Amino acid sequence: MVQPIRKAVFPVAGLGTRFLPATKVMPKEMLTIVDKPLIQYAVEEAMEAGIEEFVLVTGRGKHLMEDHFDHAYELEAILTERGKEAELEAVERVAPDPGKLSYTRQRRPLGLGHAVWCARQFIAGDPFAVVLPDDLIQAGPGCLKQMVAAYEEVGGNIVAVEDVPREQTDRYGILDVADDDGRLVRAKGLVEKPKPADAPSTLSIIGRYILQPEVFEHLDKHETGAGGEIQLTDAMAKTVGDIPFHGLRFEGRRFDCGTKLGFVAANVAFAAARDDLRGDIREVLREII
Ligand code: G1P
């Protein structure tokens, strides 16, 4: 029996420079896909996977996310008064239980590994999940829930993986594959953002992780890697050999909402999956293109 995953870390301190001017005052995680901000998709996916405690690792200018997950008394009062039940439900459904959502600031942009390290007190020796809201995954059941099922089979550290074109390996953490059964891939090593010629495979890490607390022993050292940043991939790589490490080829479609193309594509795909928009979105797209 593995220890269940009840805590999740959401690194949300990034500046979102690719989306300026939209992200001049608004955190990139508040960008909306149809009618919901990216951060809410991430939190809902975690809830579906059984996560009960949430920590957002934020930075300057990210307070809008705190407001988003808070009660909005005036708005709720007006919606109640006007009998807008569906809208009220959409607003109230947003948040984890009181006291179950925490925030800590990364303060300096030293890398993803550093962001996760900033949540160490909250993790307090438990296994945990990491969700990067930029990677939006359209799937049922959700990607993290699929990973929890895999974790119950094999334990250890698990990341979501996807094959990418070889020319893109320098954008991702890449697995050095030991065994591959088509669904679960056992890794014997990991490399952060290798050049296409040096990549040990084209199997890339997508922003979902289930990690054992031992990763903090390596993050504690603050060693820098690719791009001069403290990399989560490097800390995970150091656990290989001590702890099983698997990649899960999840079922579903991933959108890289850290890029404009991925973000627009996600909006179209999520709209096309909704009963209230499906028909019209097809027609509109046909007209435009
Ligand atoms: C981060 C990780 C990388 C992973 C990627 C997934 O990179 O460092 O290993 O493949 O997320 O989106 P970033 O996108 O922050 O550069």
mmCIF file of C-alpha atoms and ligand atoms in Angstrom:
data_model
loop_
_atom_site.group_PDB
_atom_site.id
_atom_site.type_symbol
_atom_site.label_atom_id
_atom_site.label_comp_id
_atom_site.label_asym_id
_atom_site.label_seq_id
_atom_site.Cartn_x
_atom_site.Cartn_y
_atom_site.Cartn_z
ATOM 1 C CA MET A 1 0.000 0.000 0.000
ATOM 2 C CA VAL A 2 1.414 3.378 -0.994
ATOM 3 C CA GLN A 3 0.800 6.462 1.103
ATOM 4 C CA PRO A 4 -2.037 8.390 -0.588
ATOM 5 C CA ILE A 5 -1.384 11.743 -2.278
ATOM 6 C CA ARG A 6 -3.320 14.458 -0.464
ATOM 7 C CA LYS A 7 -1.170 17.563 -1.042
ATOM 8 C CA ALA A 8 -0.385 19.466 -4.212
ATOM 9 C CA VAL A 9 1.945 22.311 -5.113
ATOM 10 C CA PHE A 10 1.087 24.780 -7.868
ATOM 11 C CA PRO A 11 4.105 26.837 -8.988
ATOM 12 C CA VAL A 12 2.552 30.089 -10.236
ATOM 13 C CA ALA A 13 5.274 32.691 -9.801
ATOM 14 C CA GLY A 14 6.237 33.016 -13.498
ATOM 15 C CA LEU A 15 6.063 36.445 -15.120
ATOM 16 C CA GLY A 16 4.153 35.393 -18.230
ATOM 17 C CA THR A 17 6.195 37.647 -20.503
ATOM 18 C CA ARG A 18 4.933 35.800 -23.605
ATOM 19 C CA PHE A 19 1.461 37.164 -22.949
ATOM 20 C CA LEU A 20 2.248 40.831 -22.473
ATOM 21 C CA PRO A 21 0.403 43.146 -22.380
ATOM 22 C CA ALA A 22 -2.360 40.778 -21.090
ATOM 23 C CA THR A 23 -0.157 39.802 -18.155
ATOM 24 C CA LYS A 24 1.007 43.297 -17.257
ATOM 25 C CA VAL A 25 -1.276 43.341 -14.216
ATOM 26 C CA MET A 26 -2.996 39.962 -14.513
ATOM 27 C CA PRO A 27 -1.203 36.735 -13.547
ATOM 28 C CA LYS A 28 -0.896 34.415 -16.566
ATOM 29 C CA GLU A 29 -2.617 31.705 -14.535
ATOM 30 C CA MET A 30 -5.746 33.905 -14.523
ATOM 31 C CA LEU A 31 -5.962 33.833 -18.340
ATOM 32 C CA THR A 32 -9.226 32.160 -19.247
ATOM 33 C CA ILE A 33 -9.978 29.127 -21.317
ATOM 34 C CA VAL A 34 -13.600 29.794 -22.372
ATOM 35 C CA ASP A 35 -14.840 31.050 -18.970
ATOM 36 C CA LYS A 36 -12.479 29.628 -16.360
ATOM 37 C CA PRO A 37 -8.970 30.696 -15.437
ATOM 38 C CA LEU A 38 -6.115 28.249 -15.953
ATOM 39 C CA ILE A 39 -5.445 28.032 -12.219
ATOM 40 C CA GLN A 40 -8.971 26.845 -11.575
ATOM 41 C CA TYR A 41 -8.677 24.041 -14.127
ATOM 42 C CA ALA A 42 -5.505 22.968 -12.299
ATOM 43 C CA VAL A 43 -7.108 23.054 -8.844
ATOM 44 C CA GLU A 44 -10.210 21.184 -10.058
ATOM 45 C CA GLU A 45 -8.053 18.493 -11.693
ATOM 46 C CA ALA A 46 -6.231 18.057 -8.378
ATOM 47 C CA MET A 47 -9.490 17.867 -6.404
ATOM 48 C CA GLU A 48 -10.762 15.171 -8.758
ATOM 49 C CA ALA A 49 -7.548 13.206 -8.045
ATOM 50 C CA GLY A 50 -8.185 13.268 -4.281
ATOM 51 C CA ILE A 51 -6.007 16.233 -3.320
ATOM 52 C CA GLU A 52 -7.214 17.891 -0.115
ATOM 53 C CA GLU A 53 -4.495 20.464 0.615
ATOM 54 C CA PHE A 54 -3.238 22.986 -1.881
ATOM 55 C CA VAL A 55 -0.324 25.402 -1.897
ATOM 56 C CA LEU A 56 0.236 28.059 -4.531
ATOM 57 C CA VAL A 57 3.826 29.226 -4.845
ATOM 58 C CA THR A 58 3.272 32.774 -5.995
ATOM 59 C CA GLY A 59 5.255 35.932 -6.643
ATOM 60 C CA ARG A 60 4.662 39.655 -6.827
ATOM 61 C CA GLY A 61 1.417 40.739 -8.462
ATOM 62 C CA LYS A 62 -0.292 37.382 -8.021
ATOM 63 C CA HIS A 63 -2.833 38.435 -5.379
ATOM 64 C CA LEU A 64 -5.702 38.209 -7.875
ATOM 65 C CA MET A 65 -5.502 34.443 -7.464
ATOM 66 C CA GLU A 66 -6.093 34.797 -3.717
ATOM 67 C CA ASP A 67 -9.168 36.879 -4.450
ATOM 68 C CA HIS A 68 -10.333 34.362 -7.030
ATOM 69 C CA PHE A 69 -10.386 31.579 -4.428
ATOM 70 C CA ASP A 70 -12.039 33.774 -1.782
ATOM 71 C CA HIS A 71 -15.701 34.560 -1.162
ATOM 72 C CA ALA A 72 -16.998 37.475 -3.202
ATOM 73 C CA TYR A 73 -19.706 38.694 -0.833
ATOM 74 C CA GLU A 74 -21.098 41.541 -2.920
ATOM 75 C CA LEU A 75 -21.210 39.511 -6.091
ATOM 76 C CA GLU A 76 -22.789 36.537 -4.337
ATOM 77 C CA ALA A 77 -25.382 38.764 -2.661
ATOM 78 C CA ILE A 78 -26.359 40.330 -5.985
ATOM 79 C CA LEU A 79 -26.567 36.950 -7.740
ATOM 80 C CA THR A 80 -28.742 35.614 -4.902
ATOM 81 C CA GLU A 81 -31.005 38.669 -5.044
ATOM 82 C CA ARG A 82 -31.434 38.227 -8.794
ATOM 83 C CA GLY A 83 -32.047 34.484 -8.531
ATOM 84 C CA LYS A 84 -29.055 33.682 -10.774
ATOM 85 C CA GLU A 85 -28.539 30.182 -9.443
ATOM 86 C CA ALA A 86 -26.245 28.761 -12.125
ATOM 87 C CA GLU A 87 -23.931 31.769 -11.913
ATOM 88 C CA LEU A 88 -23.933 31.625 -8.128
ATOM 89 C CA GLU A 89 -23.037 27.958 -8.245
ATOM 90 C CA ALA A 90 -20.153 28.726 -10.654
ATOM 91 C CA VAL A 91 -18.788 31.348 -8.247
ATOM 92 C CA GLU A 92 -19.199 29.284 -5.075
ATOM 93 C CA ARG A 93 -17.772 26.090 -6.554
ATOM 94 C CA VAL A 94 -14.376 27.693 -7.045
ATOM 95 C CA ALA A 95 -12.546 27.139 -3.783
ATOM 96 C CA PRO A 96 -11.054 24.335 -1.684
ATOM 97 C CA ASP A 97 -12.284 24.191 1.930
ATOM 98 C CA PRO A 98 -11.269 27.033 4.271
ATOM 99 C CA GLY A 99 -7.760 26.534 5.614
ATOM 100 C CA LYS A 100 -6.902 24.006 2.904
ATOM 101 C CA LEU A 101 -5.447 26.497 0.457
ATOM 102 C CA SER A 102 -2.150 28.208 1.298
ATOM 103 C CA TYR A 103 0.111 30.645 -0.444
ATOM 104 C CA THR A 104 3.822 31.144 -0.184
ATOM 105 C CA ARG A 105 6.011 33.467 -2.199
ATOM 106 C CA GLN A 106 9.011 32.325 -4.179
ATOM 107 C CA ARG A 107 10.457 35.863 -3.937
ATOM 108 C CA ARG A 108 13.169 35.257 -6.548
ATOM 109 C CA PRO A 109 12.750 33.485 -9.904
ATOM 110 C CA LEU A 110 15.399 30.809 -9.377
ATOM 111 C CA GLY A 111 13.683 27.965 -11.242
ATOM 112 C CA LEU A 112 10.958 25.336 -10.931
ATOM 113 C CA GLY A 113 12.986 23.267 -8.450
ATOM 114 C CA HIS A 114 13.339 26.313 -6.240
ATOM 115 C CA ALA A 115 9.591 27.049 -6.473
ATOM 116 C CA VAL A 116 8.777 23.514 -5.291
ATOM 117 C CA TRP A 117 11.434 23.777 -2.558
ATOM 118 C CA CYS A 118 9.627 26.901 -1.283
ATOM 119 C CA ALA A 119 6.676 24.625 -0.409
ATOM 120 C CA ARG A 120 8.788 22.200 1.678
ATOM 121 C CA GLN A 121 7.291 23.078 5.075
ATOM 122 C CA PHE A 122 3.821 22.556 3.778
ATOM 123 C CA ILE A 123 4.739 19.144 2.326
ATOM 124 C CA ALA A 124 6.300 18.138 5.677
ATOM 125 C CA GLY A 125 7.564 14.703 4.697
ATOM 126 C CA ASP A 126 4.509 13.511 2.736
ATOM 127 C CA PRO A 127 4.390 12.390 -0.896
ATOM 128 C CA PHE A 128 2.804 15.117 -3.025
ATOM 129 C CA ALA A 129 1.735 16.246 -6.471
ATOM 130 C CA VAL A 130 2.989 19.174 -8.525
ATOM 131 C CA VAL A 131 0.695 20.719 -11.146
ATOM 132 C CA LEU A 132 1.869 23.315 -13.667
ATOM 133 C CA PRO A 133 -1.261 25.218 -14.728
ATOM 134 C CA ASP A 134 0.297 26.204 -18.102
ATOM 135 C CA ASP A 135 -0.042 22.591 -19.188
ATOM 136 C CA LEU A 136 -3.788 22.207 -19.603
ATOM 137 C CA ILE A 137 -4.912 18.635 -20.223
ATOM 138 C CA GLN A 138 -8.284 17.766 -21.664
ATOM 139 C CA ALA A 139 -9.006 14.289 -20.386
ATOM 140 C CA GLY A 140 -11.596 12.211 -18.568
ATOM 141 C CA PRO A 141 -10.611 11.067 -15.993
ATOM 142 C CA GLY A 142 -8.165 13.933 -15.473
ATOM 143 C CA CYS A 143 -4.437 13.451 -15.962
ATOM 144 C CA LEU A 144 -3.559 13.610 -12.260
ATOM 145 C CA LYS A 145 -6.255 11.061 -11.426
ATOM 146 C CA GLN A 146 -4.764 8.722 -14.055
ATOM 147 C CA MET A 147 -1.363 9.257 -12.424
ATOM 148 C CA VAL A 148 -2.697 8.471 -8.953
ATOM 149 C CA ALA A 149 -4.034 5.147 -10.337
ATOM 150 C CA ALA A 150 -0.578 4.398 -11.811
ATOM 151 C CA TYR A 151 1.044 5.412 -8.510
ATOM 152 C CA GLU A 152 -1.115 2.875 -6.685
ATOM 153 C CA GLU A 153 0.396 0.219 -8.992
ATOM 154 C CA VAL A 154 4.079 1.178 -8.961
ATOM 155 C CA GLY A 155 4.645 3.804 -6.214
ATOM 156 C CA GLY A 156 7.699 6.062 -6.256
ATOM 157 C CA ASN A 157 8.004 9.131 -8.446
ATOM 158 C CA ILE A 158 5.757 9.504 -11.489
ATOM 159 C CA VAL A 159 5.589 12.174 -14.175
ATOM 160 C CA ALA A 160 3.157 12.640 -17.055
ATOM 161 C CA VAL A 161 4.923 12.111 -20.378
ATOM 162 C CA GLU A 162 4.272 12.649 -24.055
ATOM 163 C CA ASP A 163 6.342 12.076 -27.190
ATOM 164 C CA VAL A 164 7.459 15.338 -28.790
ATOM 165 C CA PRO A 165 9.184 16.023 -32.130
ATOM 166 C CA ARG A 166 12.954 15.649 -31.660
ATOM 167 C CA GLU A 167 13.584 19.298 -32.546
ATOM 168 C CA GLN A 168 11.631 20.287 -29.417
ATOM 169 C CA THR A 169 13.549 18.310 -26.769
ATOM 170 C CA ASP A 170 15.283 21.494 -25.597
ATOM 171 C CA ARG A 171 11.961 22.765 -24.207
ATOM 172 C CA TYR A 172 11.351 19.840 -21.844
ATOM 173 C CA GLY A 173 12.660 17.432 -19.250
ATOM 174 C CA ILE A 174 13.442 14.224 -21.176
ATOM 175 C CA LEU A 175 13.414 10.615 -19.962
ATOM 176 C CA ASP A 176 16.261 8.155 -20.443
ATOM 177 C CA VAL A 177 14.133 5.049 -20.928
ATOM 178 C CA ALA A 178 14.892 1.693 -19.256
ATOM 179 C CA ASP A 179 11.595 -0.180 -20.016
ATOM 180 C CA ASP A 180 8.503 0.864 -21.878
ATOM 181 C CA ASP A 181 5.241 -1.082 -21.936
ATOM 182 C CA GLY A 182 3.476 1.522 -24.062
ATOM 183 C CA ARG A 183 1.727 3.069 -21.048
ATOM 184 C CA LEU A 184 4.200 3.105 -18.180
ATOM 185 C CA VAL A 185 7.816 3.916 -18.895
ATOM 186 C CA ARG A 186 10.525 3.169 -16.336
ATOM 187 C CA ALA A 187 13.318 5.711 -16.520
ATOM 188 C CA LYS A 188 16.993 5.214 -15.707
ATOM 189 C CA GLY A 189 17.751 8.892 -15.952
ATOM 190 C CA LEU A 190 16.406 12.341 -16.806
ATOM 191 C CA VAL A 191 17.857 15.359 -18.588
ATOM 192 C CA GLU A 192 16.501 18.905 -18.497
ATOM 193 C CA LYS A 193 16.163 20.570 -21.905
ATOM 194 C CA PRO A 194 18.785 18.597 -23.857
ATOM 195 C CA LYS A 195 19.688 19.634 -27.395
ATOM 196 C CA PRO A 196 17.912 17.377 -29.946
ATOM 197 C CA ALA A 197 21.195 15.626 -30.799
ATOM 198 C CA ASP A 198 21.919 14.847 -27.137
ATOM 199 C CA ALA A 199 18.418 13.843 -26.000
ATOM 200 C CA PRO A 200 18.278 10.243 -24.709
ATOM 201 C CA SER A 201 14.700 9.921 -26.083
ATOM 202 C CA THR A 202 11.852 12.158 -27.235
ATOM 203 C CA LEU A 203 9.675 11.318 -24.251
ATOM 204 C CA SER A 204 9.082 14.614 -22.510
ATOM 205 C CA ILE A 205 7.808 15.563 -19.074
ATOM 206 C CA ILE A 206 4.457 17.358 -19.055
ATOM 207 C CA GLY A 207 3.605 19.507 -16.033
ATOM 208 C CA ARG A 208 2.186 16.837 -13.690
ATOM 209 C CA TYR A 209 4.299 15.105 -11.052
ATOM 210 C CA ILE A 210 3.789 12.731 -8.130
ATOM 211 C CA LEU A 211 6.863 12.958 -5.925
ATOM 212 C CA GLN A 212 8.243 11.377 -2.798
ATOM 213 C CA PRO A 213 9.511 13.827 -0.172
ATOM 214 C CA GLU A 214 13.129 12.608 -0.700
ATOM 215 C CA VAL A 215 13.310 15.028 -3.629
ATOM 216 C CA PHE A 216 13.794 17.806 -1.050
ATOM 217 C CA GLU A 217 17.114 16.274 0.038
ATOM 218 C CA HIS A 218 18.400 17.242 -3.405
ATOM 219 C CA LEU A 219 16.488 20.516 -3.791
ATOM 220 C CA ASP A 220 17.952 21.609 -0.432
ATOM 221 C CA LYS A 221 21.380 21.811 -2.089
ATOM 222 C CA HIS A 222 20.233 24.546 -4.488
ATOM 223 C CA GLU A 223 22.367 23.229 -7.326
ATOM 224 C CA THR A 224 21.767 25.001 -10.618
ATOM 225 C CA GLY A 225 21.382 23.280 -13.980
ATOM 226 C CA ALA A 226 20.009 24.150 -17.426
ATOM 227 C CA GLY A 227 19.604 27.912 -17.904
ATOM 228 C CA GLY A 228 21.362 28.566 -14.584
ATOM 229 C CA GLU A 229 18.134 27.610 -12.753
ATOM 230 C CA ILE A 230 17.460 25.192 -9.899
ATOM 231 C CA GLN A 231 15.758 22.438 -11.874
ATOM 232 C CA LEU A 232 13.156 20.019 -10.522
ATOM 233 C CA THR A 233 14.247 17.551 -13.209
ATOM 234 C CA ASP A 234 17.815 17.447 -11.819
ATOM 235 C CA ALA A 235 16.585 16.797 -8.269
ATOM 236 C CA MET A 236 14.288 14.008 -9.527
ATOM 237 C CA ALA A 237 17.149 12.542 -11.585
ATOM 238 C CA LYS A 238 19.205 12.174 -8.399
ATOM 239 C CA THR A 239 16.494 9.988 -6.821
ATOM 240 C CA VAL A 240 16.592 7.487 -9.712
ATOM 241 C CA GLY A 241 18.181 4.311 -8.360
ATOM 242 C CA ASP A 242 16.859 4.945 -4.837
ATOM 243 C CA ILE A 243 13.200 5.350 -5.749
ATOM 244 C CA PRO A 244 11.301 3.891 -8.745
ATOM 245 C CA PHE A 245 10.792 6.513 -11.446
ATOM 246 C CA HIS A 246 8.071 6.161 -14.066
ATOM 247 C CA GLY A 247 6.578 8.235 -16.825
ATOM 248 C CA LEU A 248 2.881 7.741 -17.568
ATOM 249 C CA ARG A 249 1.646 8.193 -21.126
ATOM 250 C CA PHE A 250 -1.648 9.717 -20.038
ATOM 251 C CA GLU A 251 -4.814 9.552 -22.102
ATOM 252 C CA GLY A 252 -5.973 12.968 -23.195
ATOM 253 C CA ARG A 253 -4.862 16.024 -25.065
ATOM 254 C CA ARG A 254 -2.380 18.480 -23.675
ATOM 255 C CA PHE A 255 -2.284 22.167 -24.552
ATOM 256 C CA ASP A 256 0.796 24.230 -23.829
ATOM 257 C CA CYS A 257 -0.986 27.361 -22.627
ATOM 258 C CA GLY A 258 2.383 28.995 -22.050
ATOM 259 C CA THR A 259 2.400 29.635 -25.820
ATOM 260 C CA LYS A 260 -0.077 31.707 -27.808
ATOM 261 C CA LEU A 261 -0.858 28.899 -30.219
ATOM 262 C CA GLY A 262 -1.480 26.394 -27.421
ATOM 263 C CA PHE A 263 -3.627 28.889 -25.568
ATOM 264 C CA VAL A 264 -5.826 29.664 -28.585
ATOM 265 C CA ALA A 265 -6.076 25.956 -29.463
ATOM 266 C CA ALA A 266 -7.157 25.162 -25.893
ATOM 267 C CA ASN A 267 -9.914 27.742 -26.099
ATOM 268 C CA VAL A 268 -11.225 26.196 -29.306
ATOM 269 C CA ALA A 269 -10.957 22.626 -27.991
ATOM 270 C CA PHE A 270 -12.629 23.346 -24.653
ATOM 271 C CA ALA A 271 -15.387 25.336 -26.369
ATOM 272 C CA ALA A 272 -15.928 22.515 -28.879
ATOM 273 C CA ALA A 273 -16.306 20.049 -25.993
ATOM 274 C CA ARG A 274 -19.168 22.019 -24.432
ATOM 275 C CA ASP A 275 -22.807 21.355 -25.213
ATOM 276 C CA ASP A 276 -23.684 25.059 -25.112
ATOM 277 C CA LEU A 277 -20.980 26.044 -27.631
ATOM 278 C CA ARG A 278 -20.141 22.999 -29.745
ATOM 279 C CA GLY A 279 -22.422 23.732 -32.715
ATOM 280 C CA ASP A 280 -21.791 27.448 -32.891
ATOM 281 C CA ILE A 281 -18.032 27.215 -32.529
ATOM 282 C CA ARG A 282 -17.827 24.931 -35.549
ATOM 283 C CA GLU A 283 -19.863 27.337 -37.620
ATOM 284 C CA VAL A 284 -17.838 30.354 -36.515
ATOM 285 C CA LEU A 285 -14.551 28.598 -37.292
ATOM 286 C CA ARG A 286 -15.814 27.566 -40.705
ATOM 287 C CA GLU A 287 -16.781 31.153 -41.457
ATOM 288 C CA ILE A 288 -13.469 32.595 -40.321
ATOM 289 C CA ILE A 289 -11.086 30.102 -41.883
HETATM 290 C C1 G1P B 1 9.239 22.822 -16.937
HETATM 291 C C2 G1P B 1 10.180 21.685 -16.556
HETATM 292 C C3 G1P B 1 10.346 20.708 -17.709
HETATM 293 C C4 G1P B 1 8.985 20.216 -18.174
HETATM 294 C C5 G1P B 1 8.064 21.402 -18.502
HETATM 295 C C6 G1P B 1 6.653 20.921 -18.798
HETATM 296 O O1 G1P B 1 9.860 23.599 -17.923
HETATM 297 O O2 G1P B 1 11.423 22.221 -16.167
HETATM 298 O O3 G1P B 1 11.127 19.615 -17.313
HETATM 299 O O4 G1P B 1 9.141 19.370 -19.309
HETATM 300 O O5 G1P B 1 7.990 22.323 -17.417
HETATM 301 O O6 G1P B 1 5.829 21.961 -19.221
HETATM 302 P P1 G1P B 1 9.384 25.098 -18.279
HETATM 303 O O7 G1P B 1 8.201 24.936 -19.191
HETATM 304 O O8 G1P B 1 9.033 25.758 -16.984
HETATM 305 O O9 G1P B 1 10.551 25.730 -18.964
#
